[in-house]
GROMACS .gro file of C-alpha atoms in nm:
model
  450
    1MET     CA    1   6.986  10.320  10.468
    2SER     CA    2   7.337  10.331  10.325
    3VAL     CA    3   7.392  10.148   9.997
    4PRO     CA    4   7.759  10.038   9.980
    5ALA     CA    5   7.953  10.136   9.669
    6THR     CA    6   7.668  10.341   9.519
    7PRO     CA    7   7.814  10.544   9.362
    8TRP     CA    8   8.151  10.363   9.330
    9PHE     CA    9   8.274  10.446   9.683
   10ASP     CA   10   8.079  10.414  10.004
   11ARG     CA   11   8.165  10.753  10.148
   12SER     CA   12   7.996  10.675  10.476
   13ALA     CA   13   8.271  10.425  10.559
   14ALA     CA   14   8.578  10.541  10.748
   15LEU     CA   15   8.886  10.651  10.552
   16THR     CA   16   9.191  10.503  10.724
   17ARG     CA   17   9.503  10.711  10.768
   18ALA     CA   18   9.797  10.592  10.559
   19TRP     CA   19  10.067  10.725  10.790
   20PRO     CA   20  10.222  10.598  11.003
   21PRO     CA   21  10.203  10.266  10.816
   22PRO     CA   22   9.973  10.029  11.007
   23SER     CA   23  10.082   9.685  11.117
   24GLY     CA   24   9.932   9.392  11.304
   25GLU     CA   25   9.569   9.435  11.401
   26ALA     CA   26   9.579   9.795  11.283
   27LEU     CA   27   9.665   9.663  10.937
   28ALA     CA   28   9.368   9.426  10.942
   29ALA     CA   29   9.139   9.710  11.048
   30ALA     CA   30   9.277   9.936  10.776
   31MET     CA   31   9.218   9.677  10.508
   32ARG     CA   32   8.863   9.615  10.629
   33ASP     CA   33   8.795   9.988  10.619
   34VAL     CA   34   8.919  10.022  10.263
   35ARG     CA   35   8.725   9.718  10.150
   36ALA     CA   36   8.406   9.851  10.305
   37ARG     CA   37   8.457  10.181  10.123
   38ASP     CA   38   8.560  10.031   9.790
   39ARG     CA   39   8.384   9.697   9.747
   40HIS     CA   40   8.371   9.707   9.367
   41GLY     CA   41   8.733   9.819   9.337
   42ASP     CA   42   8.844   9.541   9.571
   43ALA     CA   43   8.652   9.281   9.372
   44LEU     CA   44   8.799   9.410   9.044
   45HIS     CA   45   9.147   9.412   9.195
   46ALA     CA   46   9.107   9.053   9.319
   47ALA     CA   47   8.976   8.936   8.980
   48ALA     CA   48   9.274   9.095   8.801
   49ALA     CA   49   9.512   8.930   9.048
   50VAL     CA   50   9.353   8.588   8.994
   51ALA     CA   51   9.380   8.632   8.617
   52PHE     CA   52   9.746   8.729   8.653
   53VAL     CA   53   9.821   8.429   8.874
   54TYR     CA   54   9.661   8.190   8.625
   55LEU     CA   55   9.833   8.338   8.320
   56SER     CA   56  10.166   8.373   8.503
   57ALA     CA   57  10.238   8.004   8.449
   58LEU     CA   58  10.148   8.004   8.081
   59ASP     CA   59  10.300   8.183   7.782
   60GLN     CA   60  10.475   8.520   7.805
   61ALA     CA   61  10.222   8.717   7.599
   62PRO     CA   62   9.914   8.644   7.818
   63ASN     CA   63  10.136   8.680   8.123
   64SER     CA   64  10.237   9.032   8.018
   65VAL     CA   65   9.882   9.131   7.923
   66ALA     CA   66   9.752   9.018   8.263
   67LEU     CA   67  10.022   9.220   8.439
   68ALA     CA   68   9.939   9.523   8.224
   69ILE     CA   69   9.579   9.498   8.347
   70LEU     CA   70   9.666   9.436   8.713
   71LEU     CA   71   9.915   9.721   8.755
   72PRO     CA   72   9.688  10.014   8.652
   73ILE     CA   73   9.414   9.888   8.884
   74ALA     CA   74   9.664   9.871   9.171
   75VAL     CA   75   9.808  10.215   9.091
   76VAL     CA   76   9.463  10.377   9.091
   77ARG     CA   77   9.370  10.213   9.420
   78PHE     CA   78   9.705  10.313   9.575
   79ALA     CA   79   9.642  10.673   9.468
   80VAL     CA   80   9.293  10.678   9.617
   81PHE     CA   81   9.378  10.473   9.926
   82PRO     CA   82   9.750  10.514  10.009
   83VAL     CA   83   9.709  10.285  10.309
   84LEU     CA   84   9.700   9.996  10.059
   85PHE     CA   85  10.067  10.064   9.990
   86THR     CA   86  10.232  10.221  10.295
   87PRO     CA   87  10.242   9.899  10.506
   88LEU     CA   88  10.501   9.768  10.259
   89LEU     CA   89  10.737  10.039  10.386
   90ARG     CA   90  10.766   9.831  10.704
   91TRP     CA   91  10.847   9.517  10.504
   92PRO     CA   92  11.226   9.440  10.483
   93PRO     CA   93  11.210   9.251  10.149
   94PHE     CA   94  11.068   9.565   9.987
   95TRP     CA   95  11.382   9.764  10.067
   96PHE     CA   96  11.620   9.484   9.974
   97GLY     CA   97  11.442   9.437   9.640
   98LEU     CA   98  11.432   9.810   9.574
   99GLY     CA   99  11.801   9.840   9.657
  100TRP     CA  100  11.893   9.547   9.433
  101VAL     CA  101  11.703   9.687   9.131
  102ALA     CA  102  11.837  10.039   9.193
  103TRP     CA  103  12.198   9.917   9.221
  104SER     CA  104  12.156   9.704   8.907
  105ALA     CA  105  12.029  10.010   8.721
  106LEU     CA  106  12.316  10.221   8.856
  107SER     CA  107  12.567   9.962   8.734
  108ALA     CA  108  12.467  10.054   8.377
  109LEU     CA  109  12.695  10.357   8.426
  110TRP     CA  110  13.004  10.135   8.412
  111SER     CA  111  12.863   9.859   8.193
  112PRO     CA  112  13.027   9.824   7.847
  113MET     CA  113  12.673   9.819   7.705
  114GLY     CA  114  12.588  10.158   7.855
  115SER     CA  115  12.222  10.252   7.877
  116GLY     CA  116  12.134   9.962   7.647
  117SER     CA  117  12.197   9.728   7.939
  118LEU     CA  118  11.888   9.864   8.116
  119ALA     CA  119  11.678   9.635   7.895
  120ALA     CA  120  11.791   9.354   8.124
  121LEU     CA  121  11.578   9.508   8.399
  122SER     CA  122  11.256   9.459   8.203
  123MET     CA  123  11.193   9.123   8.369
  124GLN     CA  124  11.190   9.291   8.709
  125ARG     CA  125  10.840   9.412   8.628
  126ALA     CA  126  10.732   9.086   8.792
  127LEU     CA  127  10.830   9.244   9.123
  128LEU     CA  128  10.566   9.509   9.062
  129ALA     CA  129  10.310   9.228   9.066
  130LEU     CA  130  10.424   9.147   9.419
  131ILE     CA  131  10.332   9.500   9.528
  132ALA     CA  132  10.009   9.496   9.328
  133ILE     CA  133   9.893   9.172   9.491
  134PHE     CA  134   9.942   9.301   9.846
  135PRO     CA  135   9.598   9.467   9.890
  136VAL     CA  136   9.423   9.138   9.804
  137ILE     CA  137   9.670   8.890   9.954
  138ASP     CA  138   9.400   8.760  10.190
  139ARG     CA  139   9.285   8.558   9.886
  140ALA     CA  140   9.609   8.359   9.912
  141ARG     CA  141   9.433   8.022   9.903
  142ILE     CA  142   9.250   8.121   9.585
  143PHE     CA  143   9.581   8.230   9.432
  144ALA     CA  144   9.743   7.897   9.527
  145TRP     CA  145   9.457   7.696   9.377
  146THR     CA  146   9.471   7.911   9.064
  147LEU     CA  147   9.844   7.859   9.017
  148VAL     CA  148   9.808   7.483   9.066
  149LEU     CA  149   9.528   7.477   8.806
  150ALA     CA  150   9.740   7.679   8.562
  151VAL     CA  151  10.032   7.441   8.596
  152GLY     CA  152   9.788   7.153   8.556
  153THR     CA  153   9.673   7.311   8.228
  154ASN     CA  154  10.030   7.330   8.103
  155ALA     CA  155  10.103   6.975   8.220
  156ALA     CA  156   9.796   6.846   8.035
  157VAL     CA  157   9.931   7.000   7.716
  158GLN     CA  158  10.270   6.839   7.789
  159VAL     CA  159  10.103   6.498   7.813
  160MET     CA  160   9.919   6.560   7.485
  161GLN     CA  161  10.251   6.653   7.324
  162LYS     CA  162  10.407   6.337   7.457
  163VAL     CA  163  10.138   6.110   7.312
  164GLY     CA  164  10.136   6.303   6.984
  165TRP     CA  165   9.806   6.487   7.018
  166ALA     CA  166   9.972   6.830   7.016
  167GLU     CA  167  10.293   6.981   6.886
  168GLN     CA  168  10.534   7.190   7.087
  169PRO     CA  169  10.557   7.563   7.004
  170GLY     CA  170  10.915   7.520   6.885
  171GLY     CA  171  10.866   7.185   6.715
  172LEU     CA  172  10.871   6.829   6.843
  173THR     CA  173  11.153   6.744   7.086
  174TRP     CA  174  11.211   6.473   7.340
  175ARG     CA  175  11.116   6.720   7.618
  176PRO     CA  176  10.754   6.834   7.586
  177THR     CA  177  10.714   7.169   7.764
  178GLY     CA  178  10.347   7.246   7.703
  179ILE     CA  179  10.242   7.603   7.644
  180VAL     CA  180  10.569   7.749   7.780
  181ALA     CA  181  10.874   7.735   7.557
  182LEU     CA  182  11.163   7.629   7.785
  183PRO     CA  183  11.195   7.297   7.973
  184ALA     CA  184  11.345   7.472   8.276
  185VAL     CA  185  11.045   7.705   8.299
  186ALA     CA  186  10.798   7.415   8.288
  187ALA     CA  187  11.004   7.234   8.551
  188ILE     CA  188  11.021   7.533   8.786
  189ASN     CA  189  10.649   7.610   8.758
  190ALA     CA  190  10.551   7.247   8.814
  191SER     CA  191  10.775   7.226   9.119
  192ILE     CA  192  10.619   7.536   9.276
  193ALA     CA  193  10.271   7.399   9.208
  194ILE     CA  194  10.351   7.061   9.363
  195LEU     CA  195  10.468   7.223   9.687
  196LEU     CA  196  10.163   7.450   9.703
  197ALA     CA  197   9.927   7.161   9.628
  198LEU     CA  198  10.078   6.947   9.905
  199ALA     CA  199  10.027   7.231  10.152
  200LEU     CA  200   9.670   7.293  10.033
  201MET     CA  201   9.583   6.931  10.113
  202VAL     CA  202   9.631   6.997  10.483
  203GLY     CA  203   9.297   7.052  10.651
  204THR     CA  204   9.088   7.026  10.333
  205ARG     CA  205   8.790   6.798  10.283
  206TRP     CA  206   8.830   6.478  10.088
  207PRO     CA  207   8.677   6.596   9.757
  208ALA     CA  208   8.921   6.890   9.745
  209ARG     CA  209   9.204   6.667   9.861
  210ILE     CA  210   9.136   6.417   9.582
  211ALA     CA  211   9.130   6.700   9.328
  212LEU     CA  212   9.460   6.831   9.462
  213LEU     CA  213   9.611   6.484   9.450
  214ALA     CA  214   9.507   6.452   9.084
  215LEU     CA  215   9.655   6.794   9.004
  216THR     CA  216   9.974   6.697   9.188
  217GLY     CA  217   9.998   6.385   8.974
  218LEU     CA  218   9.945   6.590   8.660
  219ALA     CA  219  10.209   6.844   8.770
  220ALA     CA  220  10.447   6.557   8.853
  221ALA     CA  221  10.396   6.417   8.502
  222GLY     CA  222  10.475   6.760   8.358
  223ARG     CA  223  10.776   6.785   8.585
  224VAL     CA  224  10.911   6.451   8.466
  225LEU     CA  225  10.845   6.531   8.100
  226SER     CA  226  11.031   6.862   8.119
  227SER     CA  227  11.329   6.692   8.289
  228SER     CA  228  11.572   6.975   8.386
  229ARG     CA  229  11.816   6.829   8.631
  230HIS     CA  230  11.898   7.111   8.869
  231PRO     CA  231  11.533   7.202   8.941
  232ALA     CA  232  11.469   6.830   9.002
  233LEU     CA  233  11.735   6.817   9.275
  234SER     CA  234  11.610   7.144   9.420
  235LEU     CA  235  11.256   7.006   9.437
  236VAL     CA  236  11.374   6.699   9.625
  237LEU     CA  237  11.537   6.917   9.891
  238ALA     CA  238  11.235   7.151   9.918
  239THR     CA  239  10.998   6.854   9.942
  240LEU     CA  240  11.202   6.719  10.233
  241VAL     CA  241  11.182   7.056  10.408
  242LEU     CA  242  10.806   7.100  10.359
  243PRO     CA  243  10.693   6.831  10.610
  244LEU     CA  244  10.936   6.972  10.866
  245LEU     CA  245  10.773   7.314  10.827
  246LEU     CA  246  10.424   7.165  10.854
  247VAL     CA  247  10.514   6.973  11.169
  248ALA     CA  248  10.694   7.273  11.321
  249GLY     CA  249  10.390   7.487  11.248
  250GLY     CA  250  10.164   7.241  11.428
  251HIS     CA  251   9.956   7.164  11.119
  252VAL     CA  252  10.022   6.791  11.088
  253ARG     CA  253  10.144   6.506  11.304
  254PRO     CA  254  10.453   6.306  11.210
  255ARG     CA  255  10.243   5.997  11.125
  256ALA     CA  256  10.041   6.206  10.880
  257VAL     CA  257  10.367   6.302  10.713
  258VAL     CA  258  10.446   5.934  10.662
  259ALA     CA  259  10.107   5.872  10.500
  260ALA     CA  260  10.149   6.178  10.277
  261ALA     CA  261  10.501   6.066  10.182
  262VAL     CA  262  10.367   5.726  10.075
  263ALA     CA  263  10.097   5.892   9.862
  264LEU     CA  264  10.355   6.126   9.707
  265VAL     CA  265  10.588   5.837   9.627
  266VAL     CA  266  10.300   5.657   9.456
  267VAL     CA  267  10.209   5.967   9.252
  268VAL     CA  268  10.567   6.049   9.151
  269GLY     CA  269  10.647   5.683   9.094
  270GLY     CA  270  10.351   5.657   8.860
  271ALA     CA  271  10.466   5.964   8.668
  272LEU     CA  272  10.816   5.819   8.637
  273ALA     CA  273  10.685   5.480   8.532
  274VAL     CA  274  10.471   5.625   8.254
  275PHE     CA  275  10.683   5.919   8.135
  276GLY     CA  276  11.020   5.882   8.304
  277GLY     CA  277  11.227   5.688   8.052
  278GLU     CA  278  11.398   5.990   7.898
  279PHE     CA  279  11.417   6.166   8.234
  280THR     CA  280  11.599   5.872   8.394
  281ARG     CA  281  11.849   5.857   8.109
  282TYR     CA  282  11.893   6.235   8.132
  283MET     CA  283  11.981   6.210   8.501
  284GLN     CA  284  12.224   5.926   8.430
  285ASP     CA  285  12.389   6.141   8.163
  286ALA     CA  286  12.430   6.413   8.425
  287GLN     CA  287  12.629   6.177   8.645
  288ARG     CA  288  12.856   6.082   8.356
  289ASP     CA  289  12.900   6.445   8.252
  290MET     CA  290  12.993   6.546   8.606
  291GLN     CA  291  13.248   6.266   8.633
  292ALA     CA  292  13.395   6.371   8.298
  293ALA     CA  293  13.413   6.732   8.413
  294MET     CA  294  13.598   6.627   8.729
  295ARG     CA  295  13.852   6.450   8.509
  296GLY     CA  296  13.903   6.775   8.316
  297GLU     CA  297  13.724   6.656   8.003
  298THR     CA  298  13.497   6.884   7.800
  299SER     CA  299  13.199   6.778   7.592
  300PHE     CA  300  12.874   6.906   7.447
  301SER     CA  301  12.656   6.916   7.759
  302SER     CA  302  12.472   7.169   7.973
  303ILE     CA  303  12.684   7.074   8.275
  304HIS     CA  304  13.014   7.151   8.102
  305ALA     CA  305  12.871   7.476   7.964
  306ARG     CA  306  12.750   7.584   8.308
  307LEU     CA  307  13.084   7.508   8.471
  308PHE     CA  308  13.252   7.717   8.202
  309TRP     CA  309  13.010   8.009   8.247
  310TRP     CA  310  13.042   7.997   8.625
  311ARG     CA  311  13.421   8.000   8.605
  312LEU     CA  312  13.421   8.303   8.376
  313GLY     CA  313  13.155   8.473   8.589
  314ILE     CA  314  13.375   8.441   8.895
  315GLU     CA  315  13.669   8.576   8.695
  316GLU     CA  316  13.464   8.880   8.593
  317TRP     CA  317  13.370   8.937   8.957
  318LEU     CA  318  13.731   8.910   9.075
  319ALA     CA  319  13.825   9.178   8.822
  320GLN     CA  320  13.576   9.422   8.986
  321PRO     CA  321  13.483   9.265   9.323
  322ILE     CA  322  13.292   9.559   9.474
  323ARG     CA  323  13.084   9.692   9.187
  324GLY     CA  324  13.110   9.411   8.927
  325GLY     CA  325  13.137   9.448   8.552
  326GLY     CA  326  12.805   9.628   8.513
  327LEU     CA  327  12.457   9.525   8.409
  328GLY     CA  328  12.453   9.304   8.098
  329SER     CA  329  12.833   9.279   8.084
  330PHE     CA  330  12.863   8.900   8.113
  331ARG     CA  331  12.818   8.818   7.745
  332GLY     CA  332  13.082   9.067   7.635
  333PHE     CA  333  13.323   8.935   7.897
  334VAL     CA  334  13.278   8.579   7.768
  335ASP     CA  335  13.314   8.694   7.408
  336ALA     CA  336  13.645   8.867   7.480
  337HIS     CA  337  13.787   8.596   7.706
  338PRO     CA  338  14.073   8.394   7.551
  339ALA     CA  339  13.936   8.067   7.697
  340THR     CA  340  13.613   8.091   7.496
  341ALA     CA  341  13.761   7.984   7.162
  342GLU     CA  342  13.937   7.692   7.329
  343PHE     CA  343  13.615   7.580   7.500
  344ILE     CA  344  13.418   7.600   7.173
  345ALA     CA  345  13.678   7.389   6.996
  346ALA     CA  346  13.691   7.127   7.275
  347SER     CA  347  13.316   7.099   7.336
  348GLY     CA  348  13.169   7.137   6.990
  349ILE     CA  349  12.919   7.391   7.121
  350THR     CA  350  12.852   7.672   6.876
  351ARG     CA  351  12.971   8.024   6.952
  352GLU     CA  352  12.612   8.148   6.960
  353GLU     CA  353  12.524   7.893   7.230
  354VAL     CA  354  12.829   7.982   7.438
  355LEU     CA  355  12.768   8.357   7.426
  356GLN     CA  356  12.468   8.357   7.658
  357LYS     CA  357  12.339   8.676   7.822
  358HIS     CA  358  12.377   8.524   8.167
  359PRO     CA  359  12.581   8.249   8.337
  360HIS     CA  360  12.279   8.032   8.426
  361SER     CA  361  12.315   8.113   8.795
  362SER     CA  362  12.153   8.414   8.958
  363TYR     CA  363  12.418   8.421   9.229
  364VAL     CA  364  12.711   8.411   8.986
  365ARG     CA  365  12.538   8.673   8.771
  366ALA     CA  366  12.485   8.901   9.071
  367LEU     CA  367  12.853   8.877   9.159
  368ALA     CA  368  12.982   8.914   8.802
  369GLU     CA  369  12.764   9.208   8.697
  370THR     CA  370  12.685   9.390   9.024
  371GLY     CA  371  12.968   9.284   9.254
  372VAL     CA  372  12.950   9.223   9.627
  373VAL     CA  373  12.703   9.510   9.673
  374GLY     CA  374  12.449   9.366   9.429
  375PHE     CA  375  12.505   9.013   9.555
  376LEU     CA  376  12.434   9.113   9.915
  377LEU     CA  377  12.118   9.301   9.815
  378PHE     CA  378  11.995   9.011   9.601
  379THR     CA  379  12.062   8.742   9.860
  380GLY     CA  380  11.934   8.975  10.132
  381ALA     CA  381  11.597   8.994   9.954
  382ILE     CA  382  11.576   8.615   9.933
  383ILE     CA  383  11.676   8.566  10.296
  384ALA     CA  384  11.431   8.834  10.412
  385CYS     CA  385  11.146   8.662  10.226
  386LEU     CA  386  11.239   8.325  10.375
  387ARG     CA  387  11.256   8.476  10.723
  388CYS     CA  388  10.907   8.624  10.682
  389GLY     CA  389  10.777   8.285  10.569
  390PHE     CA  390  10.946   8.092  10.851
  391ALA     CA  391  10.806   8.338  11.105
  392ARG     CA  392  10.449   8.275  10.984
  393ILE     CA  393  10.439   7.898  10.922
  394GLY     CA  394  10.230   7.848  11.234
  395ARG     CA  395   9.941   8.058  11.100
  396ASP     CA  396   9.856   7.864  10.787
  397PRO     CA  397   9.985   7.542  10.628
  398LEU     CA  398   9.973   7.720  10.293
  399VAL     CA  399  10.239   7.962  10.418
  400ALA     CA  400  10.459   7.661  10.494
  401GLY     CA  401  10.407   7.530  10.141
  402ALA     CA  402  10.477   7.870   9.987
  403THR     CA  403  10.789   7.910  10.201
  404ALA     CA  404  10.912   7.571  10.078
  405ALA     CA  405  10.840   7.695   9.724
  406VAL     CA  406  11.048   8.009   9.786
  407LEU     CA  407  11.327   7.787   9.918
  408PHE     CA  408  11.297   7.577   9.603
  409VAL     CA  409  11.332   7.888   9.385
  410ALA     CA  410  11.634   8.001   9.588
  411LEU     CA  411  11.797   7.664   9.523
  412ALA     CA  412  11.689   7.633   9.160
  413THR     CA  413  11.814   7.978   9.066
  414ALA     CA  414  12.165   7.863   9.152
  415GLY     CA  415  12.155   7.673   8.822
  416GLU     CA  416  11.923   7.905   8.629
  417CYS     CA  417  11.863   8.281   8.619
  418VAL     CA  418  11.500   8.276   8.726
  419GLU     CA  419  11.496   8.657   8.754
  420LEU     CA  420  11.546   8.672   8.375
  421MET     CA  421  11.285   8.404   8.290
  422ASN     CA  422  10.957   8.594   8.291
  423VAL     CA  423  10.723   8.294   8.278
  424ALA     CA  424  10.908   8.128   8.569
  425TYR     CA  425  10.973   8.451   8.758
  426ALA     CA  426  10.604   8.544   8.784
  427PRO     CA  427  10.497   8.216   8.956
  428ALA     CA  428  10.797   8.256   9.187
  429VAL     CA  429  10.669   8.603   9.277
  430VAL     CA  430  10.326   8.455   9.352
  431ALA     CA  431  10.490   8.205   9.590
  432ILE     CA  432  10.677   8.491   9.758
  433ALA     CA  433  10.354   8.687   9.793
  434ILE     CA  434  10.177   8.396   9.964
  435ALA     CA  435  10.472   8.318  10.191
  436ALA     CA  436  10.608   8.656  10.286
  437LEU     CA  437  10.374   8.951  10.222
  438PRO     CA  438  10.262   9.117  10.548
  439ARG     CA  439   9.906   9.047  10.641
  440ALA     CA  440   9.691   9.004  10.947
  441ASP     CA  441   9.401   8.769  11.004
  442GLY     CA  442   9.050   8.902  10.970
  443TRP     CA  443   9.060   9.104  10.649
  444ALA     CA  444   8.703   8.994  10.580
  445LEU     CA  445   8.439   9.254  10.517
  446PRO     CA  446   8.242   9.378  10.817
  447PRO     CA  447   7.866   9.318  10.810
  448ARG     CA  448   7.668   9.548  10.582
  449ARG     CA  449   7.500   9.837  10.756
  450VAL     CA  450   7.129   9.869  10.703
   0.00000   0.00000   0.00000
């Protein structure tokens, strides 16, 4: 009798070749072989990934600790079983992402900040989580549930802050953000969770569906409380795309979409009715600010500040269109620009608030700091992930939901720099993993041999 994983590895199980990188059914067979040989390691790896997914939507410290635990486990398993990594060499987003990070690092050579600008790459450690999750991505549904629960935890704290039972980390404000510090982060995380929860409802039994509906309502309340206008508009567009993906994938019928839309309207309407007073006024202010900006007026508002940053970001790009100004150069460019003093005087915004490290748009930042080359690599990575998701929507409704979440992030990061917001970047990476990572059906363990 063979006793699996006693000692740690079951050496009677086959050891799959890592090269050439397997794909399709060969990938499924390779993963089953590794899991049969390393049951304990696989279970430990999955547990670390679940912990990372849950903590990814909470504060930065637990997020970083969870990643620090996940990565060594993945590195050890990659070293022992290289086949857990080599399939990613066939995955186009891997090369686009690697090229984007490498080019960004190279741009430090011509950045005014020199090697000090490399600190801006620290947030890209979230991309390492994407690689680390790959060997256990067959637990995608568990990861989606975990992320929805994590966002529900944060939203519950937001509600407690709103009713006065808890205080925000940075003090009381009109926008409760829960455990995370920034309203935009809470808004982005809640939006991703809502899209994943809607997809998880497809094909589930009623008890699970009711639980998901309750979590969706809680996430919607958190989304309303955090306000953040651009992510709100991005969520509306992604939510309109999601049913199209589910119908195209053959997971739901059009009439089911209508019923789901009615339920969603009720849930979101309830959240707006209870918590939406400030959010509604905030959106109305956005309309007035935009109209004022079109008239050439300047005031103290996030819209006017963003328009100013975007204009200067484009100017920095035009000065060095191919290679950009270099990693971390945006703040120095704004500081030295003659229009900055005039904008500060006209808007009343302090100099410290104007001199941001980034222009609050990933696309403008990519152009300004890394030029056309960096922009094409960055957008190429996003497009490649979306293409992988679109190609697989017929396999699982959750893939459709995760693909809609990736689309949401691609839209939201036009008004934020998600790649520099660690506690929003990590949940975005989880959505990318569920939507786009290569996997084949049937990664389940083979029967035990007796």
